[in-house]
Amino acid sequence: MFLAVPASLLIVRSETVLRSDGTIVKIPGSRTWTGTLLNLARRLRSDPHIIAFFPMFFVSNYYLPYQFNDINLANFNIRTRALNVILFYAAGVPGAYAAGYMLDTKHLRRSIRVKLSLAILIALFVGIWGGAYAWQAPVTRHETENPRFQLIDCTDSTYIGPMFLFLAFGFVHFVFQNAIYWFMAVLADSSATASAADFAGFFESLQAVGAAVAWRLSNLQLPFLVDLGVAWGLTVISIVVAAPLLVIRVKDVVGVQISHSGEVGTEMETSTDAIKG
């Protein structure tokens, strides 16, 4: 934060930015909220298949209450809870880098990268959440609410397992977030109607709804394994539901380019950097 705030003062005005082809970046005028809703409704009518992506948008932050409430808050003392949060977000750095490197590599065709990323996501969620189940199963909510329940400290020998669990949670979370943004970009490239901004609008709104539902369910004090099973199951199912749309829609050839000499050629890749945050 201390670096980000002053760094924002160095951002140049958009009208002074030139693209590689010499054109000036133009920021379109903002719509009213009613105009935005009508535009999104038109997008859904023209391309209803993107609804297959909605479950993934919904669950993209759904599992966080389970990780930070059911595991972190219930099982660890204060300083260890703080350490777990640090480990979670620290692991996100290599996770985001690894996802970005694999998704943007030019050594594999885009269609291959989509299939590979889907397989890796499912494998990561099944493996890591399987480990979470193995660690969570012996501990019930009733036990953790007992005043005599011994909270885990980072110096305890029993902390090794959950330490790596939180590292894995953070790693897969940021891999998942990067993958979703990349999926939106390539779908927008391959779609004649939907834009990256449309996908981002659906994503942010449904992500917020999913998180709100998850935090409310977390406050109902359901059994730990119920929260784990719902979060784990919804996440894997959402990837499976979105997979056919991605495999069918994402193409290696995404458009047509006309060179300065008048030659017509195919455009194999378009940059996805514009919507990555």
GROMACS .gro file of C-alpha atoms in nm:
model
  277
    1MET     CA    1   0.000   0.000   0.000
    2PHE     CA    2   0.280   0.241   0.086
    3LEU     CA    3   0.431   0.183  -0.258
    4ALA     CA    4   0.106   0.159  -0.453
    5VAL     CA    5  -0.041   0.494  -0.344
    6PRO     CA    6   0.255   0.712  -0.451
    7ALA     CA    7   0.304   0.496  -0.762
    8SER     CA    8  -0.050   0.586  -0.873
    9LEU     CA    9   0.063   0.949  -0.899
   10LEU     CA   10   0.295   0.846  -1.184
   11ILE     CA   11   0.011   0.724  -1.407
   12VAL     CA   12  -0.001   0.926  -1.729
   13ARG     CA   13  -0.319   1.060  -1.887
   14SER     CA   14  -0.479   0.813  -2.126
   15GLU     CA   15  -0.477   1.054  -2.420
   16THR     CA   16  -0.096   1.066  -2.406
   17VAL     CA   17  -0.061   0.687  -2.442
   18LEU     CA   18   0.017   0.549  -2.788
   19ARG     CA   19  -0.035   0.190  -2.892
   20SER     CA   20   0.234   0.000  -3.082
   21ASP     CA   21   0.055   0.081  -3.410
   22GLY     CA   22   0.063   0.455  -3.335
   23THR     CA   23  -0.305   0.499  -3.248
   24ILE     CA   24  -0.415   0.695  -2.941
   25VAL     CA   25  -0.588   0.522  -2.652
   26LYS     CA   26  -0.942   0.652  -2.616
   27ILE     CA   27  -1.153   0.591  -2.306
   28PRO     CA   28  -1.522   0.545  -2.397
   29GLY     CA   29  -1.777   0.749  -2.210
   30SER     CA   30  -1.929   0.581  -1.908
   31ARG     CA   31  -2.286   0.448  -1.925
   32THR     CA   32  -2.557   0.499  -1.669
   33TRP     CA   33  -2.632   0.201  -1.445
   34THR     CA   34  -2.958   0.141  -1.633
   35GLY     CA   35  -2.775   0.148  -1.964
   36THR     CA   36  -2.520  -0.099  -1.833
   37LEU     CA   37  -2.792  -0.341  -1.719
   38LEU     CA   38  -2.970  -0.316  -2.054
   39ASN     CA   39  -2.643  -0.380  -2.237
   40LEU     CA   40  -2.573  -0.690  -2.026
   41ALA     CA   41  -2.926  -0.816  -2.092
   42ARG     CA   42  -2.870  -0.774  -2.466
   43ARG     CA   43  -2.545  -0.969  -2.437
   44LEU     CA   44  -2.723  -1.256  -2.264
   45ARG     CA   45  -2.991  -1.268  -2.534
   46SER     CA   46  -2.737  -1.264  -2.815
   47ASP     CA   47  -2.500  -1.516  -2.652
   48PRO     CA   48  -2.681  -1.715  -2.378
   49HIS     CA   49  -2.405  -1.977  -2.367
   50ILE     CA   50  -2.195  -1.752  -2.143
   51ILE     CA   51  -2.432  -1.844  -1.859
   52ALA     CA   52  -2.220  -2.160  -1.832
   53PHE     CA   53  -1.950  -1.935  -1.690
   54PHE     CA   54  -2.171  -1.795  -1.413
   55PRO     CA   55  -2.115  -2.079  -1.161
   56MET     CA   56  -1.740  -2.020  -1.182
   57PHE     CA   57  -1.791  -1.649  -1.124
   58PHE     CA   58  -2.016  -1.724  -0.826
   59VAL     CA   59  -1.772  -1.959  -0.649
   60SER     CA   60  -1.452  -1.767  -0.723
   61ASN     CA   61  -1.444  -1.636  -0.364
   62TYR     CA   62  -1.702  -1.869  -0.212
   63TYR     CA   63  -1.452  -2.090  -0.030
   64LEU     CA   64  -1.274  -1.808   0.156
   65PRO     CA   65  -1.512  -1.804   0.458
   66TYR     CA   66  -1.448  -2.173   0.514
   67GLN     CA   67  -1.071  -2.123   0.501
   68PHE     CA   68  -1.059  -1.814   0.722
   69ASN     CA   69  -1.345  -1.891   0.962
   70ASP     CA   70  -1.390  -2.266   0.986
   71ILE     CA   71  -1.019  -2.347   0.975
   72ASN     CA   72  -0.818  -2.040   1.070
   73LEU     CA   73  -1.040  -1.878   1.332
   74ALA     CA   74  -1.157  -2.199   1.497
   75ASN     CA   75  -0.828  -2.387   1.525
   76PHE     CA   76  -0.541  -2.138   1.579
   77ASN     CA   77  -0.441  -1.871   1.828
   78ILE     CA   78  -0.416  -1.507   1.728
   79ARG     CA   79  -0.054  -1.489   1.617
   80THR     CA   80  -0.084  -1.812   1.420
   81ARG     CA   81  -0.399  -1.691   1.248
   82ALA     CA   82  -0.207  -1.382   1.137
   83LEU     CA   83   0.077  -1.600   1.012
   84ASN     CA   84  -0.166  -1.818   0.818
   85VAL     CA   85  -0.306  -1.512   0.639
   86ILE     CA   86   0.045  -1.399   0.550
   87LEU     CA   87   0.131  -1.745   0.417
   88PHE     CA   88  -0.192  -1.753   0.215
   89TYR     CA   89  -0.122  -1.429   0.032
   90ALA     CA   90   0.253  -1.490   0.005
   91ALA     CA   91   0.183  -1.817  -0.175
   92GLY     CA   92  -0.037  -1.622  -0.413
   93VAL     CA   93   0.268  -1.452  -0.564
   94PRO     CA   94   0.422  -1.768  -0.716
   95GLY     CA   95   0.071  -1.894  -0.788
   96ALA     CA   96  -0.018  -1.589  -0.995
   97TYR     CA   97   0.321  -1.595  -1.168
   98ALA     CA   98   0.296  -1.965  -1.253
   99ALA     CA   99  -0.059  -1.925  -1.388
  100GLY     CA  100   0.031  -1.619  -1.593
  101TYR     CA  101   0.341  -1.783  -1.738
  102MET     CA  102   0.159  -2.099  -1.841
  103LEU     CA  103  -0.149  -1.926  -1.979
  104ASP     CA  104   0.050  -1.674  -2.185
  105THR     CA  105   0.324  -1.907  -2.310
  106LYS     CA  106   0.369  -1.910  -2.686
  107HIS     CA  107   0.503  -2.265  -2.685
  108LEU     CA  108   0.151  -2.411  -2.677
  109ARG     CA  109  -0.151  -2.329  -2.889
  110ARG     CA  110  -0.428  -2.139  -2.712
  111SER     CA  111  -0.673  -2.429  -2.739
  112ILE     CA  112  -0.418  -2.661  -2.576
  113ARG     CA  113  -0.356  -2.411  -2.296
  114VAL     CA  114  -0.730  -2.396  -2.221
  115LYS     CA  115  -0.760  -2.773  -2.188
  116LEU     CA  116  -0.439  -2.799  -1.987
  117SER     CA  117  -0.541  -2.521  -1.748
  118LEU     CA  118  -0.882  -2.682  -1.686
  119ALA     CA  119  -0.718  -3.015  -1.607
  120ILE     CA  120  -0.465  -2.850  -1.374
  121LEU     CA  121  -0.736  -2.655  -1.190
  122ILE     CA  122  -0.942  -2.966  -1.126
  123ALA     CA  123  -0.632  -3.159  -1.015
  124LEU     CA  124  -0.527  -2.878  -0.778
  125PHE     CA  125  -0.870  -2.839  -0.619
  126VAL     CA  126  -0.921  -3.213  -0.582
  127GLY     CA  127  -0.574  -3.268  -0.436
  128ILE     CA  128  -0.553  -2.965  -0.205
  129TRP     CA  129  -0.910  -2.985  -0.081
  130GLY     CA  130  -0.867  -3.358  -0.035
  131GLY     CA  131  -0.584  -3.269   0.202
  132ALA     CA  132  -0.812  -3.017   0.374
  133TYR     CA  133  -1.072  -3.290   0.424
  134ALA     CA  134  -0.814  -3.525   0.573
  135TRP     CA  135  -0.706  -3.255   0.820
  136GLN     CA  136  -1.059  -3.133   0.897
  137ALA     CA  137  -1.240  -3.465   0.938
  138PRO     CA  138  -1.121  -3.542   1.295
  139VAL     CA  139  -1.215  -3.194   1.423
  140THR     CA  140  -1.579  -3.093   1.475
  141ARG     CA  141  -1.726  -2.751   1.542
  142HIS     CA  142  -1.853  -2.875   1.878
  143GLU     CA  143  -1.497  -2.959   1.986
  144THR     CA  144  -1.357  -2.619   1.887
  145GLU     CA  145  -1.631  -2.441   2.084
  146ASN     CA  146  -1.528  -2.619   2.402
  147PRO     CA  147  -1.338  -2.372   2.630
  148ARG     CA  148  -1.080  -2.644   2.694
  149PHE     CA  149  -1.002  -2.687   2.325
  150GLN     CA  150  -0.631  -2.628   2.270
  151LEU     CA  151  -0.570  -2.379   1.990
  152ILE     CA  152  -0.272  -2.454   1.768
  153ASP     CA  153   0.034  -2.230   1.791
  154CYS     CA  154   0.289  -2.187   1.514
  155THR     CA  155   0.557  -2.338   1.740
  156ASP     CA  156   0.364  -2.664   1.789
  157SER     CA  157   0.475  -2.973   1.602
  158THR     CA  158   0.116  -3.019   1.480
  159TYR     CA  159   0.137  -2.691   1.287
  160ILE     CA  160   0.343  -2.831   0.998
  161GLY     CA  161   0.042  -2.979   0.818
  162PRO     CA  162  -0.188  -2.676   0.830
  163MET     CA  163   0.105  -2.447   0.745
  164PHE     CA  164   0.147  -2.620   0.410
  165LEU     CA  165  -0.231  -2.634   0.374
  166PHE     CA  166  -0.258  -2.254   0.390
  167LEU     CA  167   0.029  -2.219   0.145
  168ALA     CA  168  -0.157  -2.450  -0.091
  169PHE     CA  169  -0.486  -2.262  -0.037
  170GLY     CA  170  -0.323  -1.932  -0.132
  171PHE     CA  171  -0.143  -2.081  -0.431
  172VAL     CA  172  -0.454  -2.237  -0.587
  173HIS     CA  173  -0.670  -1.932  -0.509
  174PHE     CA  174  -0.452  -1.700  -0.716
  175VAL     CA  175  -0.408  -1.959  -0.990
  176PHE     CA  176  -0.788  -1.977  -1.009
  177GLN     CA  177  -0.835  -1.599  -1.017
  178ASN     CA  178  -0.575  -1.556  -1.293
  179ALA     CA  179  -0.726  -1.840  -1.493
  180ILE     CA  180  -1.074  -1.685  -1.476
  181TYR     CA  181  -0.949  -1.351  -1.606
  182TRP     CA  182  -0.761  -1.527  -1.885
  183PHE     CA  183  -1.068  -1.734  -1.974
  184MET     CA  184  -1.273  -1.415  -2.000
  185ALA     CA  185  -1.015  -1.258  -2.228
  186VAL     CA  186  -0.990  -1.548  -2.469
  187LEU     CA  187  -1.368  -1.592  -2.478
  188ALA     CA  188  -1.407  -1.224  -2.560
  189ASP     CA  189  -1.148  -1.267  -2.839
  190SER     CA  190  -1.341  -1.563  -2.977
  191SER     CA  191  -1.688  -1.408  -2.943
  192ALA     CA  192  -1.858  -1.194  -3.204
  193THR     CA  193  -2.087  -1.031  -2.946
  194ALA     CA  194  -1.951  -1.040  -2.590
  195SER     CA  195  -1.668  -0.812  -2.484
  196ALA     CA  196  -1.413  -0.844  -2.206
  197ALA     CA  197  -1.591  -0.565  -2.019
  198ASP     CA  198  -1.916  -0.761  -2.027
  199PHE     CA  199  -1.750  -1.069  -1.884
  200ALA     CA  200  -1.577  -0.861  -1.617
  201GLY     CA  201  -1.909  -0.703  -1.518
  202PHE     CA  202  -2.077  -1.040  -1.477
  203PHE     CA  203  -1.772  -1.172  -1.292
  204GLU     CA  204  -1.745  -0.897  -1.033
  205SER     CA  205  -2.117  -0.892  -0.956
  206LEU     CA  206  -2.158  -1.269  -0.925
  207GLN     CA  207  -1.835  -1.300  -0.726
  208ALA     CA  208  -1.972  -1.052  -0.473
  209VAL     CA  209  -2.303  -1.240  -0.452
  210GLY     CA  210  -2.125  -1.571  -0.398
  211ALA     CA  211  -1.904  -1.428  -0.126
  212ALA     CA  212  -2.204  -1.271   0.051
  213VAL     CA  213  -2.391  -1.604   0.048
  214ALA     CA  214  -2.085  -1.791   0.174
  215TRP     CA  215  -2.021  -1.552   0.464
  216ARG     CA  216  -2.388  -1.573   0.565
  217LEU     CA  217  -2.380  -1.954   0.562
  218SER     CA  218  -2.058  -1.945   0.760
  219ASN     CA  219  -2.237  -1.748   1.033
  220LEU     CA  220  -2.502  -2.021   1.060
  221GLN     CA  221  -2.241  -2.240   1.232
  222LEU     CA  222  -2.298  -2.544   1.011
  223PRO     CA  223  -2.073  -2.848   1.062
  224PHE     CA  224  -1.724  -2.794   0.925
  225LEU     CA  225  -1.750  -3.083   0.681
  226VAL     CA  226  -2.073  -2.942   0.538
  227ASP     CA  227  -1.906  -2.608   0.466
  228LEU     CA  228  -1.603  -2.787   0.322
  229GLY     CA  229  -1.812  -3.019   0.104
  230VAL     CA  230  -2.028  -2.739  -0.038
  231ALA     CA  231  -1.731  -2.512  -0.117
  232TRP     CA  232  -1.522  -2.794  -0.261
  233GLY     CA  233  -1.806  -2.944  -0.463
  234LEU     CA  234  -1.933  -2.615  -0.606
  235THR     CA  235  -1.584  -2.513  -0.715
  236VAL     CA  236  -1.508  -2.836  -0.900
  237ILE     CA  237  -1.857  -2.848  -1.054
  238SER     CA  238  -1.824  -2.488  -1.175
  239ILE     CA  239  -1.504  -2.575  -1.362
  240VAL     CA  240  -1.668  -2.881  -1.519
  241VAL     CA  241  -1.972  -2.674  -1.626
  242ALA     CA  242  -1.755  -2.404  -1.788
  243ALA     CA  243  -1.519  -2.652  -1.957
  244PRO     CA  244  -1.735  -2.735  -2.264
  245LEU     CA  245  -1.789  -2.366  -2.343
  246LEU     CA  246  -1.416  -2.298  -2.322
  247VAL     CA  247  -1.311  -2.603  -2.523
  248ILE     CA  248  -1.565  -2.536  -2.800
  249ARG     CA  249  -1.541  -2.157  -2.820
  250VAL     CA  250  -1.170  -2.086  -2.777
  251LYS     CA  251  -0.988  -2.106  -3.109
  252ASP     CA  252  -0.625  -2.069  -3.210
  253VAL     CA  253  -0.726  -1.834  -3.494
  254VAL     CA  254  -0.927  -1.551  -3.344
  255GLY     CA  255  -0.962  -1.291  -3.618
  256VAL     CA  256  -0.847  -1.145  -3.944
  257GLN     CA  257  -0.578  -0.885  -3.990
  258ILE     CA  258  -0.507  -0.672  -4.294
  259SER     CA  259  -0.146  -0.567  -4.323
  260HIS     CA  260  -0.028  -0.224  -4.439
  261SER     CA  261   0.058  -0.377  -4.775
  262GLY     CA  262  -0.300  -0.496  -4.823
  263GLU     CA  263  -0.239  -0.863  -4.748
  264VAL     CA  264  -0.503  -1.046  -4.553
  265GLY     CA  265  -0.384  -1.284  -4.284
  266THR     CA  266  -0.508  -1.461  -3.976
  267GLU     CA  267  -0.436  -1.334  -3.628
  268MET     CA  268  -0.321  -1.625  -3.412
  269GLU     CA  269  -0.322  -1.450  -3.075
  270THR     CA  270  -0.442  -1.122  -2.930
  271SER     CA  271  -0.309  -0.969  -2.611
  272THR     CA  272  -0.498  -1.045  -2.290
  273ASP     CA  273  -0.296  -0.797  -2.086
  274ALA     CA  274  -0.564  -0.531  -2.110
  275ILE     CA  275  -0.799  -0.688  -1.858
  276LYS     CA  276  -0.549  -0.847  -1.622
  277GLY     CA  277  -0.537  -0.684  -1.285
   0.00000   0.00000   0.00000
